[in-house]
């Protein structure tokens, strides 16, 4: 394996894991509530900006990694309770429009608070520097992000299959009426799920902060990538989100190496191919 | 009463240029162009039940096609318009084919995705599209009518040209919606699943609606490029796709003239708000959210309902 | 008599759970047949597979001699197999007339007439009025369907199914949620339709009174499997059926 191939492999996987954490938040919300959150990318962006401020004030990346996702989760909770609740039972278009309105507010709002320019954040001292892999030096922080993906996947899997709360959420996702009949407080479940999904978006934002430039359009770019991930993997499917994220991450990384001219178009070609050959997505269930 | 109002409005549109100043004339022209764009969007959203977040793709494709033709050839306005509309038509055929393959939620995601794909291409393909600078410096094509050639450059001429296309769009859409096709797409909007069980190939009809809407958006794009004298990547950006969405929601998606009223209100609001603040999008978001929650029928729809209620009350 | 609908070994599983297991049945031309069973027996799933809403896990569906297994719903409707829904499933914002007109226009291949005015579709409108007459809604043609009373909405549901000019209609609990008066009206409507059109009907129903007054033959579905079939008298006397019903639901 050549050096560049190895680096691309690592870069692709690292970006893929970032995409996974974002997409899994999107997919949790969609899978349980049937709501597609257009502002999900903006939540990710807000997570990154909050990390910026927390790190500036406290110089602690780790505090940001805990606090910022919780704050974004609270933002998500407020969104659900105040704005989305009145819209359940109405045409899905209205939910889409509402979250779209939120996207406009957040994208412009961060400019008001943090200015229109780009910012950057250093990786925490513990993870700064590079490590030698087969003779290639590679940033430790990227490896940390790459490892965070499987950890999040494992924690979520344990939560949804082993814990009581996880089982309740799955029951509410499968059959709302049945869950109601069983005495499950479905509105509370929805709020909790929106918190969880937004929390994940915020966490991805914090993780991305040392890797990528923090700016007002970072949310738009990532939401489109996340949409491609969930369509490729199958909207609502957890393993699908993982697979889709890894594939898209690798496609983007290797695209630069092999077909630099059309690299930007590759994700869309992937998207079109999946829609043609397997419109349900790679691991999508029959709908 | 309603009819008299529309007749009056029509007369106003015709006499307006003769007493308005230059700024108002240009402003009105732009509103008419964006009205065509919003009306084409509402064929999809209000009448077929498909919320597109990538409609600017066709607005931009039509516009860029026209700019390129004006730049590289000496064709007249009508051939350029027809060719550009054809380019928008074929693009809509291809992109639409993918976007209607799954349900409405997928549709919203896919239109946004493919819309950004078009933006990426326009933005990156510098040698053809001029990249972020866009295309400008082309000469305006001449309009050949009845063996005479007109310049479309005087603002008044261009206003009437736009007005013609605006009225033609209204007439065309009205006929379309009162046709069997119109009933079928409205049925799909109401209940896509049931539509399949009366024998409707739902994806096919959605696709046809998508292509018609995309072609019309392309025509609006052609007009916009000649109005603005340039084709810029902002024409295909998602914020441009957001415009017809917001205009239609503002005016009322279920009212035929909703998008037109929406475009008017949108532009007036934008004009006022941007005098005070640069953060126009926040403002937009802040009016979109309450409209979606409290007035989903928009201004015109809510007004119509209010009038109907007053009438039945009396 | 030849079978209109022939189902062979139809199975539908969702993961590990099989809602319909190896069901075979035939419905003849000009026949009214009922499919009964306790709640959760798989009746609606059976309909959904036969009409193309779900893909079959295995088995075959043959309609008028043509295999229609896993065809998309709109193709199946075009071949002449129509259905109604258990939960009222009509075009609520459209008028009653438009509800019935749309399937007729589609059937006649007029869906892509872009510039013809609906009012000029005289022949099709005439057919609409005939159907409205039949289902007793002539005076409500221009009312939005959302404003109709429940029983009338159910009648529109049947009208839509008829407008596709079917050879056979699957009715899914046509009297669900109805008052006794509305139920009687629906029973006589179905009987009248059968007399006048000779369309074959397959009806699912949990109200035994309805079933025994309409159907000439009955299939009993229990936990996804075909438990019994026969005339109403045979079914009434069948001990397995009694057990299934008494063990499952209090309807019987």
Tab-separated table of C-alpha atoms in Angstrom, chain A residues 45-252:
chain	number	residue	atom	x	y	z
A	45	UNK	CA	-22.530	24.083	13.127
A	46	UNK	CA	-23.830	25.529	16.394
A	47	UNK	CA	-22.014	22.698	18.194
A	48	UNK	CA	-18.751	23.738	16.550
A	49	UNK	CA	-19.270	27.428	17.380
A	50	UNK	CA	-20.146	26.617	20.978
A	51	UNK	CA	-16.971	24.537	21.199
A	52	UNK	CA	-15.058	27.551	19.902
A	53	UNK	CA	-16.418	29.792	22.644
A	54	UNK	CA	-16.069	27.238	25.418
A	55	UNK	CA	-12.482	26.499	24.455
A	56	UNK	CA	-11.682	30.216	24.266
A	57	UNK	CA	-13.134	30.793	27.718
A	58	UNK	CA	-11.972	27.681	29.549
A	59	UNK	CA	-9.171	26.294	27.363
A	60	UNK	CA	-10.695	22.870	27.810
A	61	UNK	CA	-11.628	20.837	24.760
A	62	UNK	CA	-12.998	18.105	27.003
A	63	UNK	CA	-15.395	20.434	28.726
A	64	UNK	CA	-16.572	21.583	25.288
A	65	UNK	CA	-17.050	17.978	24.218
A	66	UNK	CA	-19.447	17.468	27.128
A	67	UNK	CA	-21.114	20.843	27.419
A	68	UNK	CA	-21.658	21.888	23.779
A	69	UNK	CA	-23.607	18.764	22.739
A	70	UNK	CA	-25.830	19.143	25.799
A	71	UNK	CA	-26.541	22.758	24.879
A	72	UNK	CA	-27.313	21.790	21.285
A	73	UNK	CA	-29.518	19.036	22.659
A	74	UNK	CA	-31.404	21.613	24.684
A	75	UNK	CA	-31.779	23.710	21.529
A	76	UNK	CA	-33.230	20.662	19.815
A	77	UNK	CA	-35.571	20.007	22.714
A	78	UNK	CA	-36.874	23.569	22.607
A	79	UNK	CA	-37.369	23.251	18.857
A	80	UNK	CA	-39.377	20.099	19.266
A	81	UNK	CA	-41.540	21.306	22.123
A	82	UNK	CA	-42.206	24.822	20.877
A	83	UNK	CA	-42.323	24.449	17.117
A	84	UNK	CA	-42.690	20.866	15.955
A	85	UNK	CA	-45.386	19.698	18.357
A	86	UNK	CA	-48.106	21.849	16.808
A	87	UNK	CA	-47.281	20.289	13.435
A	88	UNK	CA	-47.632	16.571	14.158
A	89	UNK	CA	-50.492	15.152	12.189
A	90	UNK	CA	-50.223	17.846	9.559
A	91	UNK	CA	-48.676	17.389	6.135
A	92	UNK	CA	-44.957	16.517	6.385
A	93	UNK	CA	-44.202	19.532	4.209
A	94	UNK	CA	-44.880	21.804	7.159
A	95	UNK	CA	-42.337	20.019	9.321
A	96	UNK	CA	-39.794	20.332	6.529
A	97	UNK	CA	-40.595	24.018	6.122
A	98	UNK	CA	-40.341	24.651	9.824
A	99	UNK	CA	-36.936	23.057	10.178
A	100	UNK	CA	-35.921	24.920	7.050
A	101	UNK	CA	-36.924	28.204	8.705
A	102	UNK	CA	-34.778	27.203	11.638
A	103	UNK	CA	-31.866	26.618	9.292
A	104	UNK	CA	-32.211	30.179	7.962
A	105	UNK	CA	-32.314	31.597	11.482
A	106	UNK	CA	-29.324	29.599	12.736
A	107	UNK	CA	-27.151	30.126	9.654
A	108	UNK	CA	-27.616	33.854	9.846
A	109	UNK	CA	-27.708	33.884	13.645
A	110	UNK	CA	-24.170	32.570	14.025
A	111	UNK	CA	-22.992	35.497	11.894
A	112	UNK	CA	-24.605	37.890	14.348
A	113	UNK	CA	-22.919	36.273	17.313
A	114	UNK	CA	-19.578	35.081	15.950
A	115	UNK	CA	-19.166	37.188	12.820
A	116	UNK	CA	-19.026	36.104	9.185
A	117	UNK	CA	-15.376	35.051	9.182
A	118	UNK	CA	-13.830	31.638	9.638
A	119	UNK	CA	-12.398	30.394	12.903
A	120	UNK	CA	-10.249	27.496	13.952
A	121	UNK	CA	-9.695	25.531	17.117
A	122	UNK	CA	-6.618	23.586	18.170
A	123	UNK	CA	-6.795	19.917	18.966
A	124	UNK	CA	-6.534	19.216	22.727
A	125	UNK	CA	-2.972	18.905	23.951
A	126	UNK	CA	-3.412	15.246	24.784
A	127	UNK	CA	-4.243	14.474	21.164
A	128	UNK	CA	-2.063	16.971	19.331
A	129	UNK	CA	0.911	15.878	17.315
A	130	UNK	CA	1.261	12.967	14.972
A	131	UNK	CA	1.820	9.276	15.250
A	132	UNK	CA	3.798	7.012	12.971
A	133	UNK	CA	1.764	4.412	11.068
A	134	UNK	CA	3.807	2.162	8.752
A	135	UNK	CA	6.269	4.967	8.215
A	136	UNK	CA	3.654	7.631	7.626
A	137	UNK	CA	3.018	10.328	10.177
A	138	UNK	CA	-0.640	10.970	10.829
A	139	UNK	CA	-2.405	13.387	13.214
A	140	UNK	CA	-3.473	11.697	16.433
A	141	UNK	CA	-6.615	13.802	16.645
A	142	UNK	CA	-7.928	12.388	13.358
A	143	UNK	CA	-7.461	8.890	14.716
A	144	UNK	CA	-9.384	9.954	17.812
A	145	UNK	CA	-12.311	11.079	15.646
A	146	UNK	CA	-12.111	7.867	13.636
A	147	UNK	CA	-12.322	5.903	16.887
A	148	UNK	CA	-15.190	8.025	18.214
A	149	UNK	CA	-17.505	6.748	15.457
A	150	UNK	CA	-17.432	3.065	16.445
A	151	UNK	CA	-17.686	4.043	20.131
A	152	UNK	CA	-20.831	6.092	19.466
A	153	UNK	CA	-22.218	3.245	17.375
A	154	UNK	CA	-21.574	0.752	20.168
A	155	UNK	CA	-23.074	2.961	22.878
A	156	UNK	CA	-26.181	3.613	20.783
A	157	UNK	CA	-26.540	-0.051	19.953
A	158	UNK	CA	-26.317	-1.005	23.628
A	159	UNK	CA	-28.767	1.749	24.525
A	160	UNK	CA	-31.378	0.724	21.971
A	161	UNK	CA	-31.135	-3.030	22.471
A	162	UNK	CA	-30.348	-3.431	26.161
A	163	UNK	CA	-31.768	-0.514	28.124
A	164	UNK	CA	-35.419	-0.090	29.001
A	165	UNK	CA	-35.490	3.452	27.629
A	166	UNK	CA	-34.025	2.268	24.375
A	167	UNK	CA	-36.673	-0.422	24.075
A	168	UNK	CA	-39.418	2.094	24.797
A	169	UNK	CA	-38.126	4.348	22.018
A	170	UNK	CA	-38.044	1.441	19.606
A	171	UNK	CA	-41.586	0.507	20.525
A	172	UNK	CA	-42.735	4.074	19.911
A	173	UNK	CA	-40.916	4.051	16.570
A	174	UNK	CA	-42.551	0.865	15.405
A	175	UNK	CA	-46.135	1.616	16.277
A	176	UNK	CA	-47.186	4.869	17.814
A	177	UNK	CA	-50.726	3.757	18.598
A	178	UNK	CA	-49.562	0.572	20.199
A	179	UNK	CA	-47.060	2.493	22.320
A	180	UNK	CA	-49.837	4.862	23.373
A	181	UNK	CA	-51.974	1.899	24.342
A	182	UNK	CA	-49.158	0.429	26.397
A	183	UNK	CA	-49.070	3.600	28.445
A	184	UNK	CA	-45.862	4.958	26.955
A	185	UNK	CA	-45.734	8.741	27.042
A	186	UNK	CA	-45.082	9.167	23.329
A	187	UNK	CA	-44.689	12.981	23.331
A	188	UNK	CA	-42.007	12.628	26.007
A	189	UNK	CA	-40.290	9.957	23.915
A	190	UNK	CA	-40.324	12.285	20.902
A	191	UNK	CA	-38.777	15.090	22.907
A	192	UNK	CA	-36.107	12.764	24.281
A	193	UNK	CA	-35.329	11.498	20.799
A	194	UNK	CA	-35.016	15.011	19.457
A	195	UNK	CA	-32.646	15.774	22.303
A	196	UNK	CA	-30.585	12.706	21.480
A	197	UNK	CA	-30.434	13.446	17.742
A	198	UNK	CA	-29.483	17.082	18.311
A	199	UNK	CA	-26.953	16.051	20.952
A	200	UNK	CA	-25.252	13.843	18.366
A	201	UNK	CA	-25.212	16.682	15.824
A	202	UNK	CA	-23.660	18.952	18.442
A	203	UNK	CA	-21.089	16.323	19.354
A	204	UNK	CA	-20.093	15.922	15.714
A	205	UNK	CA	-19.721	19.704	15.601
A	206	UNK	CA	-17.316	19.707	18.540
A	207	UNK	CA	-15.328	16.811	17.083
A	208	UNK	CA	-15.136	18.594	13.734
A	209	UNK	CA	-14.019	21.903	15.227
A	210	UNK	CA	-10.262	21.117	15.347
A	211	UNK	CA	-10.404	19.410	11.932
A	212	UNK	CA	-12.276	21.833	9.746
A	213	UNK	CA	-12.758	25.563	9.441
A	214	UNK	CA	-15.628	26.853	11.550
A	215	UNK	CA	-17.773	29.136	9.422
A	216	UNK	CA	-21.371	30.049	8.722
A	217	UNK	CA	-21.795	27.713	5.745
A	218	UNK	CA	-20.343	24.588	7.359
A	219	UNK	CA	-23.830	23.351	8.185
A	220	UNK	CA	-25.135	23.472	4.607
A	221	UNK	CA	-22.271	21.398	3.284
A	222	UNK	CA	-22.575	18.755	5.944
A	223	UNK	CA	-26.370	18.416	5.763
A	224	UNK	CA	-26.159	17.545	2.080
A	225	UNK	CA	-23.445	14.982	2.802
A	226	UNK	CA	-25.621	13.565	5.594
A	227	UNK	CA	-28.600	13.336	3.236
A	228	UNK	CA	-26.476	11.417	0.761
A	229	UNK	CA	-25.328	9.098	3.566
A	230	UNK	CA	-28.846	8.248	4.678
A	231	UNK	CA	-30.136	7.752	1.146
A	232	UNK	CA	-27.197	5.498	0.302
A	233	UNK	CA	-27.467	3.557	3.553
A	234	UNK	CA	-31.261	3.555	3.824
A	235	UNK	CA	-33.108	6.253	5.760
A	236	UNK	CA	-33.915	5.033	9.250
A	237	UNK	CA	-31.375	2.212	9.244
A	238	UNK	CA	-28.569	2.387	11.836
A	239	UNK	CA	-26.130	0.003	10.147
A	240	UNK	CA	-27.050	1.722	6.883
A	241	UNK	CA	-25.940	5.075	8.251
A	242	UNK	CA	-22.611	3.549	9.286
A	243	UNK	CA	-22.043	1.888	5.936
A	244	UNK	CA	-23.189	4.936	3.973
A	245	UNK	CA	-20.910	7.213	5.983
A	246	UNK	CA	-17.845	5.025	5.475
A	247	UNK	CA	-18.525	4.729	1.751
A	248	UNK	CA	-19.034	8.458	1.275
A	249	UNK	CA	-15.962	9.248	3.368
A	250	UNK	CA	-13.803	6.926	1.280
A	251	UNK	CA	-15.305	8.096	-2.008
A	252	UNK	CA	-14.457	11.686	-1.153
